[in-house]
mmCIF file of C-alpha atoms in Angstrom:
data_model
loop_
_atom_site.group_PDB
_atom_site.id
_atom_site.type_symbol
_atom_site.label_atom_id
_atom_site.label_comp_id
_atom_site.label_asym_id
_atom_site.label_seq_id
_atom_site.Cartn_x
_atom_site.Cartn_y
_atom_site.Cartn_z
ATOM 1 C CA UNK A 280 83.890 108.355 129.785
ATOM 2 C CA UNK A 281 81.817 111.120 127.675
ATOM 3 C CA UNK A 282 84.554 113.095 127.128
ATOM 4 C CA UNK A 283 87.100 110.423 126.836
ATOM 5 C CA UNK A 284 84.926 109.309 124.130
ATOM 6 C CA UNK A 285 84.452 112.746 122.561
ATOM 7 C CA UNK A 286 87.750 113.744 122.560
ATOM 8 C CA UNK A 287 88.613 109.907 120.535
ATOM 9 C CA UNK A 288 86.772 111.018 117.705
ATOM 10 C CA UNK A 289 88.149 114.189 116.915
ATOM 11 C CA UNK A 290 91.221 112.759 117.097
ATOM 12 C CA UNK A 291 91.005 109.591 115.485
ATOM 13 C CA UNK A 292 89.546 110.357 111.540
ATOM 14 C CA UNK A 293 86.792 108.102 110.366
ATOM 15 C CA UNK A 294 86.166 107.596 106.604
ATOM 16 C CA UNK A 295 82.195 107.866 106.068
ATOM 17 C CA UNK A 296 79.856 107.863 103.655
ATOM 18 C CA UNK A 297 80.152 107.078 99.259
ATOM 19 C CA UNK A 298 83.109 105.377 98.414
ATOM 20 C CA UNK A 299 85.221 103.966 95.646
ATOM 21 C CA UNK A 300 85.621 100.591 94.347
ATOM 22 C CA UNK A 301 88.518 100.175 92.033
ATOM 23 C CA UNK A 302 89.672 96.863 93.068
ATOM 24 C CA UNK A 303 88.440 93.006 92.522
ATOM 25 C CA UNK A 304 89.299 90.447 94.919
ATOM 26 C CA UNK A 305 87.470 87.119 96.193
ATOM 27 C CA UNK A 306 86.574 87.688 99.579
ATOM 28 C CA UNK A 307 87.691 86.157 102.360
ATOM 29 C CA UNK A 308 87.504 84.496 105.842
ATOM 30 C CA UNK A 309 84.204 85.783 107.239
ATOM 31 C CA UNK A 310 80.369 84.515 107.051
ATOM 32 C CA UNK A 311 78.551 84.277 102.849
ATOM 33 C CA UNK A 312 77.338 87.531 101.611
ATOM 34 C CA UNK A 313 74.326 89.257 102.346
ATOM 35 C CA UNK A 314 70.902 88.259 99.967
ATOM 36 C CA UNK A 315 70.858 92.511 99.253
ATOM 37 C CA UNK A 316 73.812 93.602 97.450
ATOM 38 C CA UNK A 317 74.928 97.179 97.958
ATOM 39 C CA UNK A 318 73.655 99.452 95.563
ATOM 40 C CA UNK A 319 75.788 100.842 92.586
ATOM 41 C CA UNK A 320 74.374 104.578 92.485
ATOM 42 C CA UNK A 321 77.022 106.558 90.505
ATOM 43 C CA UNK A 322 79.609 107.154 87.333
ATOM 44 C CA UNK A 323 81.455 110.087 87.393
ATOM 45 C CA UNK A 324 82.958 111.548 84.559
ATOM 46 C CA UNK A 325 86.368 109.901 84.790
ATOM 47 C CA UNK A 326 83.835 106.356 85.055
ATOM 48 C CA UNK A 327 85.006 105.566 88.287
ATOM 49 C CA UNK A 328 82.072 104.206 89.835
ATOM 50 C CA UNK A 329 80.527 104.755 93.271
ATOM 51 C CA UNK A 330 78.562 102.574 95.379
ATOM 52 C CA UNK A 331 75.998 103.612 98.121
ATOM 53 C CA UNK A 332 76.851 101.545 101.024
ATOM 54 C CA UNK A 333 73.521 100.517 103.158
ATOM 55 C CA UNK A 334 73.707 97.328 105.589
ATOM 56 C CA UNK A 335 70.569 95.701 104.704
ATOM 57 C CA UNK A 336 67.965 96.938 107.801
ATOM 58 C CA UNK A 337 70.869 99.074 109.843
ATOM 59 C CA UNK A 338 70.021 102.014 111.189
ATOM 60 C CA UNK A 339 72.596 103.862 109.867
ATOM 61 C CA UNK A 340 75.946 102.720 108.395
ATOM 62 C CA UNK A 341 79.690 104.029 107.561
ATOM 63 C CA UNK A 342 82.087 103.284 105.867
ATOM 64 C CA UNK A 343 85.298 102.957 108.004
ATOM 65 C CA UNK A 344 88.285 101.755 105.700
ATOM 66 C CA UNK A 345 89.262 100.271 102.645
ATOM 67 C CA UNK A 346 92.034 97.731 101.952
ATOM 68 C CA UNK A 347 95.032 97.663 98.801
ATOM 69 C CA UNK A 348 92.649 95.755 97.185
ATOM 70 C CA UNK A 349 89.474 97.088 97.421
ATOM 71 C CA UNK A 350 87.528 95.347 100.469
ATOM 72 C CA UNK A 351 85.487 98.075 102.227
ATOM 73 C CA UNK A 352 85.375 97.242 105.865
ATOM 74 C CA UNK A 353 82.439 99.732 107.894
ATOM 75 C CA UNK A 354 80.080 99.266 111.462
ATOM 76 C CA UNK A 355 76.710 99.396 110.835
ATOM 77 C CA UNK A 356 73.720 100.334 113.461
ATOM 78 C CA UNK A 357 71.658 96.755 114.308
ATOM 79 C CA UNK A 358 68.271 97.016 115.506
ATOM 80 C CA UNK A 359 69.181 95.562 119.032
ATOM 81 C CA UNK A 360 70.870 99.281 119.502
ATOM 82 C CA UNK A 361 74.462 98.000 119.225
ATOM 83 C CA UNK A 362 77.195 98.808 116.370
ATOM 84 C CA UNK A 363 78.336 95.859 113.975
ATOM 85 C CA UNK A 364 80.464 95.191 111.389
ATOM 86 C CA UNK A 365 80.381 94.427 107.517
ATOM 87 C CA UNK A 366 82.444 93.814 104.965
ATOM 88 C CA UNK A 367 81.875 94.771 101.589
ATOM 89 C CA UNK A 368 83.924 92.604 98.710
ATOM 90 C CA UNK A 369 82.317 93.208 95.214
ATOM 91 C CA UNK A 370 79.251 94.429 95.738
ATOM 92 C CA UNK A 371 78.193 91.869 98.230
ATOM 93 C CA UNK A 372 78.322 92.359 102.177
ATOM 94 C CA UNK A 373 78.854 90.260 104.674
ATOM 95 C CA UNK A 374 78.808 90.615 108.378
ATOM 96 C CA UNK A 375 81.939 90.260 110.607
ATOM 97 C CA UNK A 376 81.233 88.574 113.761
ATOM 98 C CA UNK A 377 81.777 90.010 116.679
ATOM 99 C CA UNK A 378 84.230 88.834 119.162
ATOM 100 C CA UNK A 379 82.739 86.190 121.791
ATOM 101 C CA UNK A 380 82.194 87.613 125.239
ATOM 102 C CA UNK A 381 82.231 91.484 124.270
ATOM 103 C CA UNK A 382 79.726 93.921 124.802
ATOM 104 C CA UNK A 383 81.264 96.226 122.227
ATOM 105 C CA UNK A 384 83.369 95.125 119.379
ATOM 106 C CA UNK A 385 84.560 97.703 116.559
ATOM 107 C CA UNK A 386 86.294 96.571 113.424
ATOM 108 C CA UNK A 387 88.555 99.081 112.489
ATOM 109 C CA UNK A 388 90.816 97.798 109.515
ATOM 110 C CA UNK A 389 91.534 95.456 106.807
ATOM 111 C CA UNK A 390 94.100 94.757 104.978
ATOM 112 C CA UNK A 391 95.230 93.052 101.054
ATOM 113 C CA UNK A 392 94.851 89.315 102.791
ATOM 114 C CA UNK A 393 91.631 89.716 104.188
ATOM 115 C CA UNK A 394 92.785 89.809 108.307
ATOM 116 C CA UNK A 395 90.935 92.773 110.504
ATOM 117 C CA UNK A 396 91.797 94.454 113.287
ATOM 118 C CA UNK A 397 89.411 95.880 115.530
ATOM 119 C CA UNK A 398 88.905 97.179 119.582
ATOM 120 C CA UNK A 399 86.708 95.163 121.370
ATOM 121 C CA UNK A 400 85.457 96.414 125.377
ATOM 122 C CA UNK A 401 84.304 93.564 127.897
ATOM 123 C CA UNK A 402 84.158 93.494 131.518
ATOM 124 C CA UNK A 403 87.894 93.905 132.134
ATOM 125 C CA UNK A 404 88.717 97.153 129.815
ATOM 126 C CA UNK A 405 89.660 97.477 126.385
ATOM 127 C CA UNK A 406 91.239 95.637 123.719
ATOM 128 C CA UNK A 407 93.058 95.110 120.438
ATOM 129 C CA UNK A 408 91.865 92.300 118.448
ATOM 130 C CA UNK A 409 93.141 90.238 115.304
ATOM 131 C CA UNK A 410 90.262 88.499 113.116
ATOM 132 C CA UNK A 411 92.080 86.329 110.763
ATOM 133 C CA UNK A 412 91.095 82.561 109.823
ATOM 134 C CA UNK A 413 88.176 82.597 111.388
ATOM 135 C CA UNK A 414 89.799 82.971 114.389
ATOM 136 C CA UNK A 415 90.460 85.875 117.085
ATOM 137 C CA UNK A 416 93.553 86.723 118.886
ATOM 138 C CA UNK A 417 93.414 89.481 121.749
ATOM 139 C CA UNK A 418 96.033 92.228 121.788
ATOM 140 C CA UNK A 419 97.303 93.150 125.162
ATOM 141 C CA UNK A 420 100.133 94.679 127.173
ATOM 142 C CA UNK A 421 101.044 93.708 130.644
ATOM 143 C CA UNK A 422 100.957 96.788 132.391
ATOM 144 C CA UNK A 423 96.890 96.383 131.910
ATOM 145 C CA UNK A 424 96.947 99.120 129.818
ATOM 146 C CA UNK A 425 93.384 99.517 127.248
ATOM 147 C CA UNK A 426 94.519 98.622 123.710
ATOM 148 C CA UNK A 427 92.931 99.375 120.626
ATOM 149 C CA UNK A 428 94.060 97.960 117.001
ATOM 150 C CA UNK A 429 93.582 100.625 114.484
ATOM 151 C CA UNK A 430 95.582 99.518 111.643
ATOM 152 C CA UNK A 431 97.436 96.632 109.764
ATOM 153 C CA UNK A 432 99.552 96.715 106.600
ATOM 154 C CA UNK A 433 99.630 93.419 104.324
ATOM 155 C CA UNK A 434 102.415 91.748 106.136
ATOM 156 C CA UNK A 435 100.608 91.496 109.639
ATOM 157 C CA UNK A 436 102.458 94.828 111.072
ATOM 158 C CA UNK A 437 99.706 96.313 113.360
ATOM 159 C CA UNK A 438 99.571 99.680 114.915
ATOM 160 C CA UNK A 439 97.542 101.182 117.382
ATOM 161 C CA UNK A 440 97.300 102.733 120.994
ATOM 162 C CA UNK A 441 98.344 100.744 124.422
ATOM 163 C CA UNK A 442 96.929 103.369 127.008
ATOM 164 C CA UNK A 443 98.452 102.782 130.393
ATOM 165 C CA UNK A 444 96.674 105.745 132.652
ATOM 166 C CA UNK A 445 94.051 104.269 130.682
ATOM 167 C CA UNK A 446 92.440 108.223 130.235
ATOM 168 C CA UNK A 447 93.600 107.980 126.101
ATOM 169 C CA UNK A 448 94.952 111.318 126.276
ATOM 170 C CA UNK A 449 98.339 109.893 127.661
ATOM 171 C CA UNK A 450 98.182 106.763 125.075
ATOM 172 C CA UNK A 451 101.510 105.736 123.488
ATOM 173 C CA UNK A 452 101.667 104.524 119.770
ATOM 174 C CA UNK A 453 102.987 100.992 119.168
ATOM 175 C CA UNK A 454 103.687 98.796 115.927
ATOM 176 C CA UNK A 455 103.467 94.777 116.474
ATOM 177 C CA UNK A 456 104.760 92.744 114.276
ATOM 178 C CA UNK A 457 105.872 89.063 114.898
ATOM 179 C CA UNK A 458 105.180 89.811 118.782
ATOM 180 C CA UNK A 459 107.811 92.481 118.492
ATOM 181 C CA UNK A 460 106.685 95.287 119.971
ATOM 182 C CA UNK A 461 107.857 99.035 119.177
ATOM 183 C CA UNK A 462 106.508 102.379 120.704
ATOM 184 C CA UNK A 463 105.508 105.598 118.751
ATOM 185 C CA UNK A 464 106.036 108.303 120.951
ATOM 186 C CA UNK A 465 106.196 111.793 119.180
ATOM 187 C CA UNK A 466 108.838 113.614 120.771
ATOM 188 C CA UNK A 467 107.239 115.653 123.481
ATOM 189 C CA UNK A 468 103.492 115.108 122.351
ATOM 190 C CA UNK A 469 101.068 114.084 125.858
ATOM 191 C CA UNK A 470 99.839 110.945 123.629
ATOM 192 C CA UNK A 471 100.583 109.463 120.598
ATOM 193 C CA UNK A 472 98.217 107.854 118.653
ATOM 194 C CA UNK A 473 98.722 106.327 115.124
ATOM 195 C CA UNK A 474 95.601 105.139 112.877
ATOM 196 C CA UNK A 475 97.058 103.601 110.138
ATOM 197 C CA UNK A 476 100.210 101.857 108.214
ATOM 198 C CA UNK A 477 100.793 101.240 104.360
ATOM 199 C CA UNK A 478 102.325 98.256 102.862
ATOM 200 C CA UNK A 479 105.866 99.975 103.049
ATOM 201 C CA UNK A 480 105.894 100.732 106.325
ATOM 202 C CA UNK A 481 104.947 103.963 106.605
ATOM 203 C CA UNK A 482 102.770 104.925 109.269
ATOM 204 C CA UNK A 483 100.406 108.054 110.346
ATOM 205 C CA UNK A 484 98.219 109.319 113.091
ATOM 206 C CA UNK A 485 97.877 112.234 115.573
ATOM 207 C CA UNK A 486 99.815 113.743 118.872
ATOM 208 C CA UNK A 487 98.788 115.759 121.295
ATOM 209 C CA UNK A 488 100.663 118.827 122.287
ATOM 210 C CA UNK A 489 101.227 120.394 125.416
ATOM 211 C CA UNK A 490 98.779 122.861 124.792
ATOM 212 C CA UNK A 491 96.058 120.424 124.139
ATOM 213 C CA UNK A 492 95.885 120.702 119.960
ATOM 214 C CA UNK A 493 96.138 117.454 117.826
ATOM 215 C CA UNK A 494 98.559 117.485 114.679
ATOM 216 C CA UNK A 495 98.985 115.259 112.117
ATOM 217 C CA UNK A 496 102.518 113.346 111.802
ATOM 218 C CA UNK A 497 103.938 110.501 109.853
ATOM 219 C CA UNK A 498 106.571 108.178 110.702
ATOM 220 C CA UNK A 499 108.537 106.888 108.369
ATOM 221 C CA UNK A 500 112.286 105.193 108.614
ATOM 222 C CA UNK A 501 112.394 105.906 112.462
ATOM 223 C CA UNK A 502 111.502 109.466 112.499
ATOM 224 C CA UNK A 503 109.151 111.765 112.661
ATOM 225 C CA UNK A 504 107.281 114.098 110.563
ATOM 226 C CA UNK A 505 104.737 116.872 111.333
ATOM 227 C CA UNK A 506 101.480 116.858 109.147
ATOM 228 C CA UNK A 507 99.657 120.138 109.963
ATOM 229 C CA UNK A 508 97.672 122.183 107.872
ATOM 230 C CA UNK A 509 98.287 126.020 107.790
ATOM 231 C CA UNK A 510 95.470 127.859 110.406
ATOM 232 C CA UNK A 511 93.379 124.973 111.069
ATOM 233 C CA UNK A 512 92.867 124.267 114.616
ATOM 234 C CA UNK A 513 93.661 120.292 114.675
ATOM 235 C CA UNK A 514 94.956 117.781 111.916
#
């Protein structure tokens, strides 16, 4: 599990720490804000503005996405010693609940409308999850394959990993979408294993070659591109 784990995060990038707000939207369908507003800490010299994202008594807390529009959705360290979630819409945060039953539940995206997608583990394996409403939806395959939900794009499309030797390493890439299902699978690559889409379809991630090194690609119109960055030992 340690290295199953390990290897995840090289692979999968995480967005951490200071981030940009340039967007204004009412929030949506999750618990009222937090009494402690995050903290507005900097203007740069183009007068963006930065905000210094602290869950009110975490023990530590990143940043993990940020929608079209602006919401900033991030896991935070609780002092029971588990990871949560927040959501942070204007300067205010607000907690995302976990889902019911799970000992570990990770919000990973959200998108323009407000829905999340996250990975949640429980007694069975793991599994994609849909927050939307108020209300959670599971993600699944039937082969009993671990599932995680890494991204969504404004019109529901969600992408993410179905893992059938259930190892990650040989994980395939899928887009869902209406319960339409369609595999990523770079051509050749061990796994597959997209993180996120846009709002026109396009949608990017990592593979894993032969060799064991990670690249970049996008897909984009039914085929494949390679991201890699000259010399660097994984994208």
């Amino acid at each position: 599990m340690g290295v199953r784990w390990a290897f995840r995060h090289v692979v999968l990038a995480v967005v951490a720490g200071s981030v940009w707000l340039g967007c204004d939207r009412p929030q949506g369908d999750l618990t009222a804000p937090h009494h402690q507003p995050a903290t507005f800490s900097m203007v740069d010299q183009s007068g963006r503005q930065f905000v210094s994202v602290d869950y009110p008594g975490a023990t530590y807390t990143s940043a993990q996405s940020i929608s079209p529009t602006g919401e900033v959705l991030g896991r935070y360290g609780g002092d029971d010693g588990f990871e949560h979630g927040f959501l942070l819409v204007r300067g205010a945060i607000t907690a995302v609940p976990p889902v019911p039953g799970a000992f570990l539940s990770a919000p990973n995206r959200v998108n323009s409308r407000g829905v999340i997608v996250g990975t949640y583990d429980d007694d069975v394996g793991e599994h994609g999850y849909v927050l939307a409403g108020g209300s959670f939806r599971t993600i699944d395959f039937p082969d009993n394959s671990e599932v995680t939900a890494w991204g969504i794009s404004s019109n529901g499309t969600i992408v993410g990993l179905e893992d059938p030797a259930r190892d990650f390493i040989h994980a395939h890439g899928y887009a869902l979408r209406n319960g339409d299902t369609t595999l990523i699978d770079f051509p050749a690559a061990v796994g597959t294993f997209p993180t996120a889409i846009s709002d026109n379809g396009n949608i990017v991630g990592s593979y894993l070659t032969s060799d064991f090194f990670t690249t970049g690609f996008l897909w984009s119109g039914g085929k494949f591109t390679r991201v890699h960055v000259p010399n660097s030992t994984y994208d």
